[in-house]
């Protein structure tokens, strides 16, 4: 018998006076031997629809607050972490800071493009699509470099699938339609192989989170998936049981790490102050601890050219 438990995370941080979609954690328990893969997939998709249906209220902040948009993060105690980061930023910037969290890149992009938030931690794919509307602020350093990779994964007990082409006619999990590692890269790979991404898989679905891609593949809800390599490697450290249930069959080339971007009309002084705060994190004891929790080495100002390969992949997919 399939049982599920829906846990609502405590709202320990003000999140724009709304209940964020990512605050619902779907836990599938005891999916015993008599539960079919089809039933489990149906449950997973229905759960995703429940999350998507949660109303998101307008962003509101106290006067003068700096508004920073985020999508779901993979930390277990993310509310506590964001409280610490907010307090640290307020001390450095000497002004109120508010994190505005949403369940998808699209929602965060709409907010920053509409001028409703000041900064956002987004993905390289939407950055190259809307770079004329955004300003690059900073790029994370992971393992000493401003790059990461997309990982294509399968269940660990699948010893036959060793390439993307082995997943023809199977079920595939994407993370987000605006994700570079979780959507664009596998679309690009199929296109370069002469395949039609729309018909290659028998079915595909979005989990709206990289961790959920790992979970979906690991428990057999999907035959394969595309995930942010930085997230997978971090989960391998913090939740090794999750990643042990999956196996990497392909890694993308190095790609520009998801950057912080600013709305186009941000005052130059505000942009420089926020950039300096991010770049200065390693030199501050609390900032360094926050970076350690994120498994990052720091941030660099970065150049738009870091995302040229993503732009090339996006153009190739558009032409297909």
Short mmCIF file of C-alpha atoms in Angstrom, two decimals:
data_model
loop_
_atom_site.label_atom_id
_atom_site.label_comp_id
_atom_site.label_asym_id
_atom_site.label_seq_id
_atom_site.Cartn_x
_atom_site.Cartn_y
_atom_site.Cartn_z
CA UNK A 1 0.00 0.00 0.00
CA UNK A 2 1.32 3.41 -0.97
CA UNK A 3 1.35 5.95 1.80
CA UNK A 4 2.51 9.55 1.72
CA UNK A 5 3.11 12.18 4.27
CA UNK A 6 3.04 15.87 3.46
CA UNK A 7 5.11 17.97 5.80
CA UNK A 8 4.92 21.74 5.85
CA UNK A 9 8.16 23.44 6.75
CA UNK A 10 7.95 26.16 9.37
CA UNK A 11 7.99 29.65 8.00
CA UNK A 12 11.03 30.74 10.00
CA UNK A 13 11.91 33.40 7.42
CA UNK A 14 9.56 36.02 6.02
CA UNK A 15 8.95 34.92 2.42
CA UNK A 16 7.09 37.80 0.89
CA UNK A 17 4.05 37.04 3.12
CA UNK A 18 3.26 33.96 1.07
CA UNK A 19 3.55 30.22 1.55
CA UNK A 20 6.23 29.12 -0.87
CA UNK A 21 5.55 26.13 -3.06
CA UNK A 22 8.84 24.57 -2.11
CA UNK A 23 7.78 24.44 1.55
CA UNK A 24 5.84 21.29 0.80
CA UNK A 25 8.05 18.25 1.10
CA UNK A 26 6.55 15.19 -0.52
CA UNK A 27 7.72 12.01 1.14
CA UNK A 28 6.80 8.68 -0.42
CA UNK A 29 6.90 5.93 2.16
CA UNK A 30 6.54 2.17 2.05
CA UNK A 31 5.77 1.84 -1.65
CA UNK A 32 5.70 -1.93 -1.14
CA UNK A 33 6.19 -4.68 -3.62
CA UNK A 34 2.58 -4.53 -4.82
CA UNK A 35 2.79 -0.89 -5.94
CA UNK A 36 3.34 -0.61 -9.65
CA UNK A 37 5.77 1.85 -11.20
CA UNK A 38 2.80 3.39 -12.99
CA UNK A 39 0.98 4.00 -9.71
CA UNK A 40 4.05 5.57 -8.14
CA UNK A 41 4.62 7.81 -11.15
CA UNK A 42 0.98 8.89 -11.05
CA UNK A 43 1.30 9.72 -7.36
CA UNK A 44 4.49 11.72 -7.96
CA UNK A 45 2.87 13.75 -10.72
CA UNK A 46 -0.28 14.35 -8.68
CA UNK A 47 1.89 15.54 -5.80
CA UNK A 48 3.68 17.95 -8.13
CA UNK A 49 0.31 19.36 -9.20
CA UNK A 50 -0.60 19.96 -5.57
CA UNK A 51 2.60 21.93 -5.10
CA UNK A 52 2.03 23.92 -8.30
CA UNK A 53 -1.49 24.82 -7.16
CA UNK A 54 -0.38 26.61 -3.98
CA UNK A 55 -1.26 30.31 -4.30
CA UNK A 56 1.65 32.74 -4.32
CA UNK A 57 0.84 36.19 -2.98
CA UNK A 58 2.35 39.45 -4.25
CA UNK A 59 5.82 40.38 -3.04
CA UNK A 60 5.69 42.90 -0.22
CA UNK A 61 8.61 44.25 1.75
CA UNK A 62 9.29 46.92 4.32
CA UNK A 63 10.41 50.23 2.79
CA UNK A 64 14.05 50.20 1.78
CA UNK A 65 14.42 46.43 1.92
CA UNK A 66 16.66 44.73 -0.61
CA UNK A 67 14.64 41.94 -2.26
CA UNK A 68 16.52 38.82 -3.38
CA UNK A 69 14.78 36.08 -5.37
CA UNK A 70 15.57 32.42 -4.85
CA UNK A 71 14.29 29.08 -6.13
CA UNK A 72 14.22 25.99 -3.88
CA UNK A 73 17.56 25.09 -2.33
CA UNK A 74 18.65 21.63 -1.27
CA UNK A 75 19.57 22.35 2.36
CA UNK A 76 17.57 20.40 4.93
CA UNK A 77 17.35 23.36 7.30
CA UNK A 78 17.01 25.97 4.59
CA UNK A 79 14.86 28.31 6.69
CA UNK A 80 17.52 28.51 9.39
CA UNK A 81 20.22 28.97 6.76
CA UNK A 82 18.38 31.79 5.02
CA UNK A 83 17.79 33.52 8.34
CA UNK A 84 21.53 33.47 9.00
CA UNK A 85 22.33 34.67 5.47
CA UNK A 86 19.75 37.45 5.70
CA UNK A 87 21.16 38.68 9.03
CA UNK A 88 24.70 38.55 7.64
CA UNK A 89 23.72 40.52 4.52
CA UNK A 90 21.85 43.11 6.57
CA UNK A 91 24.93 43.65 8.70
CA UNK A 92 27.14 44.05 5.65
CA UNK A 93 24.74 46.18 3.59
CA UNK A 94 23.33 48.15 6.52
CA UNK A 95 19.77 47.82 5.28
CA UNK A 96 16.87 45.34 5.55
CA UNK A 97 17.10 42.26 3.31
CA UNK A 98 14.24 40.04 2.24
CA UNK A 99 14.47 36.68 0.48
CA UNK A 100 11.60 36.09 -1.94
CA UNK A 101 11.30 32.38 -2.65
CA UNK A 102 9.40 30.76 -5.48
CA UNK A 103 9.03 27.22 -6.75
CA UNK A 104 10.31 27.72 -10.31
CA UNK A 105 12.79 29.79 -12.28
CA UNK A 106 9.93 31.25 -14.32
CA UNK A 107 8.29 32.79 -11.27
CA UNK A 108 11.55 34.34 -10.10
CA UNK A 109 12.32 35.60 -13.61
CA UNK A 110 8.92 37.24 -13.88
CA UNK A 111 9.57 39.05 -10.61
CA UNK A 112 13.00 40.38 -11.54
CA UNK A 113 12.05 41.26 -15.11
CA UNK A 114 9.03 43.10 -13.73
CA UNK A 115 11.18 45.05 -11.27
CA UNK A 116 9.47 43.51 -8.22
CA UNK A 117 12.74 42.20 -6.81
CA UNK A 118 16.25 43.62 -7.00
CA UNK A 119 18.46 40.54 -7.37
CA UNK A 120 17.93 36.86 -8.08
CA UNK A 121 19.98 33.67 -8.04
CA UNK A 122 18.96 32.18 -11.36
CA UNK A 123 20.28 29.69 -13.91
CA UNK A 124 22.59 30.24 -16.86
CA UNK A 125 19.88 29.29 -19.36
CA UNK A 126 17.43 32.08 -18.47
CA UNK A 127 20.36 34.44 -18.05
CA UNK A 128 21.44 34.03 -21.69
CA UNK A 129 17.82 34.25 -22.87
CA UNK A 130 17.16 37.50 -21.02
CA UNK A 131 20.63 38.97 -20.61
CA UNK A 132 19.50 42.20 -22.30
CA UNK A 133 17.05 42.62 -19.40
CA UNK A 134 19.41 41.55 -16.61
CA UNK A 135 22.77 42.59 -15.20
CA UNK A 136 25.33 40.01 -14.15
CA UNK A 137 26.32 40.45 -10.50
CA UNK A 138 28.35 37.44 -9.39
CA UNK A 139 29.04 33.80 -10.20
CA UNK A 140 29.68 31.09 -7.58
CA UNK A 141 33.02 29.35 -7.29
CA UNK A 142 32.57 25.61 -6.87
CA UNK A 143 35.70 23.56 -6.33
CA UNK A 144 37.68 26.66 -7.19
CA UNK A 145 36.06 27.35 -10.56
CA UNK A 146 32.96 29.26 -11.82
CA UNK A 147 31.67 26.17 -13.62
CA UNK A 148 29.48 23.15 -13.06
CA UNK A 149 28.05 20.31 -15.18
CA UNK A 150 24.77 18.64 -16.00
CA UNK A 151 24.58 14.99 -14.97
CA UNK A 152 22.36 12.46 -16.73
CA UNK A 153 21.43 9.76 -14.23
CA UNK A 154 19.64 6.40 -14.13
CA UNK A 155 18.65 4.09 -11.26
CA UNK A 156 21.69 2.42 -9.71
CA UNK A 157 20.28 -1.05 -10.42
CA UNK A 158 19.96 -0.28 -14.13
CA UNK A 159 23.21 -1.73 -15.46
CA UNK A 160 22.14 -1.72 -19.11
CA UNK A 161 21.73 2.04 -19.71
CA UNK A 162 25.11 3.65 -20.31
CA UNK A 163 24.22 6.51 -22.64
CA UNK A 164 21.32 8.85 -23.27
CA UNK A 165 20.40 6.85 -26.37
CA UNK A 166 19.73 3.83 -24.15
CA UNK A 167 16.76 5.69 -22.65
CA UNK A 168 14.76 5.75 -25.87
CA UNK A 169 11.08 5.03 -25.18
CA UNK A 170 11.52 5.32 -21.40
CA UNK A 171 10.33 7.79 -18.76
CA UNK A 172 12.56 10.83 -18.13
CA UNK A 173 12.57 13.44 -15.35
CA UNK A 174 13.51 17.07 -15.99
CA UNK A 175 13.91 19.56 -13.17
CA UNK A 176 12.56 22.83 -14.61
CA UNK A 177 11.89 24.03 -18.19
CA UNK A 178 14.15 27.05 -17.54
CA UNK A 179 17.01 24.97 -16.14
CA UNK A 180 20.23 24.60 -18.10
CA UNK A 181 21.43 21.39 -16.44
CA UNK A 182 17.97 19.98 -15.80
CA UNK A 183 16.40 20.61 -19.22
CA UNK A 184 18.44 22.43 -21.87
CA UNK A 185 21.43 20.08 -21.86
CA UNK A 186 19.49 16.83 -22.48
CA UNK A 187 17.42 18.62 -25.12
CA UNK A 188 20.62 19.78 -26.77
CA UNK A 189 22.20 16.33 -26.62
CA UNK A 190 19.20 14.69 -28.27
CA UNK A 191 19.15 17.38 -30.95
CA UNK A 192 22.83 16.86 -31.78
CA UNK A 193 22.17 13.10 -32.01
CA UNK A 194 19.51 13.79 -34.64
CA UNK A 195 16.68 12.85 -32.27
CA UNK A 196 13.43 14.66 -31.61
CA UNK A 197 13.33 15.50 -27.87
CA UNK A 198 9.52 15.69 -27.99
CA UNK A 199 9.13 12.05 -29.06
CA UNK A 200 12.32 10.34 -27.87
CA UNK A 201 10.96 9.43 -24.43
CA UNK A 202 7.66 7.63 -23.90
CA UNK A 203 6.90 10.17 -21.20
CA UNK A 204 8.65 13.00 -19.40
CA UNK A 205 7.77 15.24 -16.49
CA UNK A 206 9.13 18.10 -14.41
CA UNK A 207 9.95 17.64 -10.73
CA UNK A 208 10.56 21.38 -10.08
CA UNK A 209 13.72 20.69 -8.14
CA UNK A 210 17.07 18.99 -8.76
CA UNK A 211 16.91 17.00 -5.56
CA UNK A 212 13.51 15.70 -6.63
CA UNK A 213 15.02 14.47 -9.90
CA UNK A 214 17.49 12.41 -7.87
CA UNK A 215 14.67 11.12 -5.68
CA UNK A 216 12.42 10.29 -8.65
CA UNK A 217 15.15 8.34 -10.44
CA UNK A 218 16.38 6.67 -7.26
CA UNK A 219 12.99 5.19 -6.33
CA UNK A 220 12.13 4.18 -9.88
CA UNK A 221 9.55 6.84 -10.66
CA UNK A 222 11.66 7.64 -13.71
CA UNK A 223 14.07 5.63 -15.84
CA UNK A 224 16.42 8.58 -16.15
CA UNK A 225 16.80 12.23 -15.36
CA UNK A 226 18.89 15.38 -15.77
CA UNK A 227 20.28 17.07 -12.68
CA UNK A 228 22.61 19.86 -11.62
CA UNK A 229 25.98 18.21 -10.96
CA UNK A 230 26.72 20.61 -8.10
CA UNK A 231 23.48 19.54 -6.40
CA UNK A 232 24.16 15.84 -7.03
CA UNK A 233 27.68 16.08 -5.62
CA UNK A 234 26.46 18.03 -2.59
CA UNK A 235 23.77 15.43 -1.94
CA UNK A 236 26.46 12.76 -2.25
CA UNK A 237 28.11 14.40 0.78
CA UNK A 238 25.03 15.22 2.82
CA UNK A 239 22.58 12.46 1.79
CA UNK A 240 24.66 9.67 0.23
CA UNK A 241 21.74 7.23 0.32
CA UNK A 242 19.93 9.40 -2.24
CA UNK A 243 22.75 9.52 -4.76
CA UNK A 244 23.75 5.87 -4.20
CA UNK A 245 20.35 4.94 -5.59
CA UNK A 246 21.35 6.58 -8.89
CA UNK A 247 24.18 6.22 -11.38
CA UNK A 248 25.71 8.89 -13.62
CA UNK A 249 25.82 7.89 -17.28
CA UNK A 250 26.93 11.20 -18.77
CA UNK A 251 28.43 14.52 -17.70
CA UNK A 252 28.14 17.68 -19.77
CA UNK A 253 31.09 19.91 -20.64
CA UNK A 254 31.87 22.68 -18.14
CA UNK A 255 29.15 25.32 -18.11
CA UNK A 256 28.87 28.68 -16.36
CA UNK A 257 27.60 28.20 -12.79
CA UNK A 258 24.10 29.64 -12.05
CA UNK A 259 24.70 33.35 -11.41
CA UNK A 260 23.25 36.16 -9.35
CA UNK A 261 21.62 38.73 -11.63
CA UNK A 262 20.10 42.16 -11.03
CA UNK A 263 17.16 44.02 -12.52
CA UNK A 264 18.37 46.29 -15.36
CA UNK A 265 17.57 49.59 -13.65
CA UNK A 266 19.26 48.75 -10.35
CA UNK A 267 21.26 51.75 -9.09
CA UNK A 268 24.95 51.16 -9.71
CA UNK A 269 25.83 51.75 -6.06
CA UNK A 270 23.38 49.06 -4.91
CA UNK A 271 24.75 46.57 -7.43
CA UNK A 272 28.34 47.23 -6.39
CA UNK A 273 27.51 46.95 -2.68
CA UNK A 274 25.71 43.63 -3.12
CA UNK A 275 28.49 42.29 -5.35
CA UNK A 276 31.11 43.33 -2.80
CA UNK A 277 29.17 41.56 -0.05
CA UNK A 278 29.10 38.30 -2.02
CA UNK A 279 32.73 38.54 -3.05
CA UNK A 280 33.73 39.30 0.54
CA UNK A 281 32.10 36.24 2.09
CA UNK A 282 35.28 34.10 2.34
CA UNK A 283 37.09 36.82 4.31
CA UNK A 284 34.40 36.93 7.02
CA UNK A 285 34.04 34.12 9.58
CA UNK A 286 30.24 33.91 9.34
CA UNK A 287 30.32 34.43 5.58
CA UNK A 288 32.83 31.59 5.22
CA UNK A 289 30.58 29.31 7.29
CA UNK A 290 27.60 30.13 5.07
CA UNK A 291 29.71 29.26 2.02
CA UNK A 292 30.72 25.98 3.67
CA UNK A 293 27.06 25.06 4.13
CA UNK A 294 26.48 25.84 0.45
CA UNK A 295 29.58 23.81 -0.52
CA UNK A 296 30.90 26.86 -2.36
CA UNK A 297 34.34 28.48 -2.25
CA UNK A 298 33.05 31.99 -2.85
CA UNK A 299 31.86 34.25 -5.66
CA UNK A 300 33.56 36.13 -8.48
CA UNK A 301 32.25 39.04 -10.54
CA UNK A 302 32.36 36.86 -13.64
CA UNK A 303 31.95 37.75 -17.29
CA UNK A 304 29.00 37.15 -19.63
CA UNK A 305 31.33 35.02 -21.75
CA UNK A 306 31.15 32.32 -19.06
CA UNK A 307 27.72 31.51 -20.47
CA UNK A 308 28.63 31.45 -24.17
CA UNK A 309 28.43 27.64 -24.32
CA UNK A 310 24.93 27.71 -22.82
CA UNK A 311 23.93 30.35 -25.38
CA UNK A 312 25.30 28.13 -28.16
CA UNK A 313 23.32 25.13 -26.90
CA UNK A 314 20.13 27.18 -26.63
CA UNK A 315 20.57 28.46 -30.20
CA UNK A 316 21.12 24.92 -31.48
CA UNK A 317 17.93 23.69 -29.78
CA UNK A 318 15.93 26.63 -31.19
CA UNK A 319 17.09 25.81 -34.72
CA UNK A 320 16.07 22.17 -34.47
#
